[in-house]
Amino acid sequence: MINAEYFIEKLDLQEHIEGGYFREVYRCADTVNSDLVSADFEDPRALATTIYFLLKSGQTSKFHRLKFDEIWFYHYGSPIRIHMIDAEGKYSSHVLGLDVEKNQSPQVFIPANTLFGAEPTESHSFGLVSCMVTPGFDFRDFELFSSDALCAQYPDLIDLIRRINKE
C-alpha cells in the first residue's frame, strides 16, 4: 500500500524543522554571487536546489520566509494549500494539485521574501511535492516565525497562523 511511510522510507526523507519530511535531491554545482541577484549574502549560493517534501494530514509547514523565489511542484496524494502573506501584508492562498477544474495548479510560485506555510487539504492522507529554490537554498536565508510575532503583525489572520504554526 502506498502511504506516507512508504515515501518517507523509499525517498529517505527526514523530519524538517518547519514540519513534515524532506530530502535534498539536487544542488547545482554552479554558484552565483550576491552581485547578480537582488538579495544580499556573503558566500556564493548554488544556482538552484530541489527537495522532496511530504506533509501528512494534520501536519503543516510552519510560516517561514526565504530570501529567494521558490516553486512547489505537485507529485502525489492530497492537494496542498499554500498560505502566503506578501511584503505588503496581503494574504492569498493557492492549492497545489492536479484538479485544474477546481482551481488547483500543478506548480505554485512563491516570490522571495513572502511569508508562507502549507497544509494538506485532505484528511487521512498526505501530499508529496518537490520544491525548487533559486539561488539555491541555504539555512542562512531561512526565517521561521513564532505565532505570537505573526499574530501581533497580522491580527486578522490569528486563527490561520495558530493552526499552521500549531503553537
Short mmCIF file of C-alpha atoms in Angstrom, two decimals:
data_model
loop_
_atom_site.label_atom_id
_atom_site.label_comp_id
_atom_site.label_asym_id
_atom_site.label_seq_id
_atom_site.Cartn_x
_atom_site.Cartn_y
_atom_site.Cartn_z
CA MET A 1 0.00 0.00 0.00
CA ILE A 2 1.30 3.44 -0.91
CA ASN A 3 1.13 5.71 2.11
CA ALA A 4 3.25 8.44 3.69
CA GLU A 5 5.55 5.93 5.39
CA TYR A 6 6.23 4.29 2.01
CA PHE A 7 7.58 7.54 0.55
CA ILE A 8 9.37 8.53 3.77
CA GLU A 9 11.27 5.22 3.64
CA LYS A 10 11.79 4.87 -0.13
CA LEU A 11 12.84 8.51 -0.63
CA ASP A 12 14.89 8.55 2.60
CA LEU A 13 13.04 11.61 3.95
CA GLN A 14 13.97 13.19 7.28
CA GLU A 15 11.95 15.44 9.60
CA HIS A 16 12.10 19.12 8.67
CA ILE A 17 12.36 21.97 11.19
CA GLU A 18 9.31 23.68 9.62
CA GLY A 19 7.23 20.46 9.76
CA GLY A 20 6.83 17.46 7.50
CA TYR A 21 9.64 15.47 5.92
CA PHE A 22 12.24 16.31 3.28
CA ARG A 23 15.43 15.36 1.48
CA GLU A 24 17.55 17.48 -0.79
CA VAL A 25 17.86 15.76 -4.16
CA TYR A 26 19.66 18.37 -6.27
CA ARG A 27 22.20 21.11 -5.62
CA CYS A 28 23.63 22.77 -8.73
CA ALA A 29 27.44 22.73 -8.76
CA ASP A 30 27.49 26.18 -10.37
CA THR A 31 27.25 29.13 -7.99
CA VAL A 32 26.11 32.74 -8.00
CA ASN A 33 27.30 35.75 -6.01
CA SER A 34 25.06 38.41 -4.48
CA ASP A 35 26.10 40.99 -7.09
CA LEU A 36 23.98 39.07 -9.63
CA VAL A 37 20.72 38.94 -7.61
CA SER A 38 18.61 41.38 -5.59
CA ALA A 39 19.31 39.84 -2.14
CA ASP A 40 22.47 40.34 -0.12
CA PHE A 41 24.51 37.36 1.07
CA GLU A 42 28.17 36.77 1.82
CA ASP A 43 29.11 33.36 0.42
CA PRO A 44 28.22 32.17 -3.08
CA ARG A 45 25.00 30.14 -3.41
CA ALA A 46 24.23 27.24 -5.71
CA LEU A 47 22.28 28.35 -8.78
CA ALA A 48 19.38 26.11 -7.71
CA THR A 49 18.40 23.35 -5.29
CA THR A 50 15.46 20.96 -5.10
CA ILE A 51 13.98 18.85 -2.34
CA TYR A 52 11.27 16.27 -1.93
CA PHE A 53 8.81 17.47 0.72
CA LEU A 54 6.00 15.48 2.31
CA LEU A 55 3.23 16.59 4.66
CA LYS A 56 0.91 14.13 6.37
CA SER A 57 -2.67 15.18 7.10
CA GLY A 58 -2.60 17.14 10.34
CA GLN A 59 0.97 18.29 9.72
CA THR A 60 1.81 21.75 8.48
CA SER A 61 4.72 23.62 7.03
CA LYS A 62 5.00 26.44 9.58
CA PHE A 63 5.10 30.04 8.43
CA HIS A 64 8.56 30.90 7.20
CA ARG A 65 10.28 33.17 4.71
CA LEU A 66 13.10 32.71 2.21
CA LYS A 67 15.28 35.38 0.60
CA PHE A 68 14.74 33.80 -2.80
CA ASP A 69 11.97 32.57 -5.08
CA GLU A 70 10.63 29.06 -4.50
CA ILE A 71 8.47 26.89 -6.76
CA TRP A 72 6.48 23.91 -5.44
CA PHE A 73 5.64 21.01 -7.79
CA TYR A 74 2.84 18.55 -7.00
CA HIS A 75 3.60 14.82 -7.23
CA TYR A 76 1.16 12.61 -5.31
CA GLY A 77 -1.54 12.37 -2.65
CA SER A 78 -3.53 15.15 -1.08
CA PRO A 79 -3.50 18.58 -2.67
CA ILE A 80 -1.55 21.09 -0.56
CA ARG A 81 -2.87 24.55 0.30
CA ILE A 82 -0.09 27.14 0.42
CA HIS A 83 -0.90 30.23 2.51
CA MET A 84 1.06 33.38 1.62
CA ILE A 85 1.45 36.83 3.12
CA ASP A 86 3.28 39.21 0.80
CA ALA A 87 5.63 42.05 1.77
CA GLU A 88 2.65 44.47 1.96
CA GLY A 89 0.75 42.14 4.31
CA LYS A 90 -1.76 40.89 1.73
CA TYR A 91 -2.93 37.30 2.28
CA SER A 92 -3.53 34.82 -0.54
CA SER A 93 -3.64 31.05 -0.89
CA HIS A 94 -3.14 28.61 -3.72
CA VAL A 95 -3.86 24.89 -3.90
CA LEU A 96 -1.14 22.70 -5.33
CA GLY A 97 -2.71 19.72 -7.10
CA LEU A 98 -3.86 18.35 -10.44
CA ASP A 99 -7.58 19.18 -10.45
CA VAL A 100 -7.38 22.34 -12.54
CA GLU A 101 -11.21 22.38 -12.77
CA LYS A 102 -11.16 23.15 -9.01
CA ASN A 103 -8.52 25.88 -9.42
CA GLN A 104 -5.65 23.64 -8.36
CA SER A 105 -2.30 24.11 -10.02
CA PRO A 106 0.46 21.54 -10.61
CA GLN A 107 3.01 24.15 -9.56
CA VAL A 108 2.89 27.22 -7.34
CA PHE A 109 5.37 30.11 -7.37
CA ILE A 110 6.25 31.75 -4.04
CA PRO A 111 8.07 35.07 -4.51
CA ALA A 112 11.17 35.90 -2.48
CA ASN A 113 10.51 37.42 0.96
CA THR A 114 6.93 36.09 1.12
CA LEU A 115 5.78 34.58 4.41
CA PHE A 116 4.25 31.20 3.71
CA GLY A 117 3.05 27.98 5.26
CA ALA A 118 1.20 24.96 3.93
CA GLU A 119 -1.16 22.12 4.84
CA PRO A 120 -2.70 19.10 3.10
CA THR A 121 -6.34 19.66 2.15
CA GLU A 122 -7.49 16.05 2.68
CA SER A 123 -7.77 14.16 5.96
CA HIS A 124 -6.24 10.69 6.38
CA SER A 125 -3.81 11.35 3.55
CA PHE A 126 -0.52 13.05 2.74
CA GLY A 127 0.90 15.21 -0.02
CA LEU A 128 4.23 14.71 -1.78
CA VAL A 129 5.78 17.66 -3.60
CA SER A 130 9.13 18.95 -4.78
CA CYS A 131 10.39 22.44 -4.03
CA MET A 132 12.98 24.36 -6.06
CA VAL A 133 14.79 27.43 -4.72
CA THR A 134 16.91 29.67 -6.89
CA PRO A 135 19.54 30.77 -6.00
CA GLY A 136 19.87 27.55 -4.05
CA PHE A 137 18.55 27.02 -0.54
CA ASP A 138 20.79 27.84 2.41
CA PHE A 139 19.54 27.82 6.02
CA ARG A 140 21.10 31.29 6.44
CA ASP A 141 18.40 32.55 4.04
CA PHE A 142 15.55 30.88 6.00
CA GLU A 143 13.44 32.53 8.73
CA LEU A 144 10.93 30.59 10.84
CA PHE A 145 8.35 32.72 12.69
CA SER A 146 6.57 32.27 16.01
CA SER A 147 2.79 32.53 16.19
CA ASP A 148 2.99 35.40 18.68
CA ALA A 149 5.15 37.53 16.38
CA LEU A 150 2.93 36.88 13.37
CA CYS A 151 -0.35 37.35 15.29
CA ALA A 152 0.87 40.74 16.52
CA GLN A 153 1.69 41.78 12.96
CA TYR A 154 -1.36 40.20 11.27
CA PRO A 155 -4.22 40.20 13.84
CA ASP A 156 -6.83 39.44 11.17
CA LEU A 157 -5.07 36.09 10.48
CA ILE A 158 -4.74 34.84 14.08
CA ASP A 159 -6.77 31.63 13.60
CA LEU A 160 -4.87 30.69 10.45
CA ILE A 161 -1.48 31.48 11.97
CA ARG A 162 -2.17 29.43 15.12
CA ARG A 163 -3.46 26.48 13.02
CA ILE A 164 -0.47 26.48 10.68
CA ASN A 165 2.18 27.10 13.36
CA LYS A 166 0.48 24.72 15.84
CA GLU A 167 1.55 26.75 18.87
#
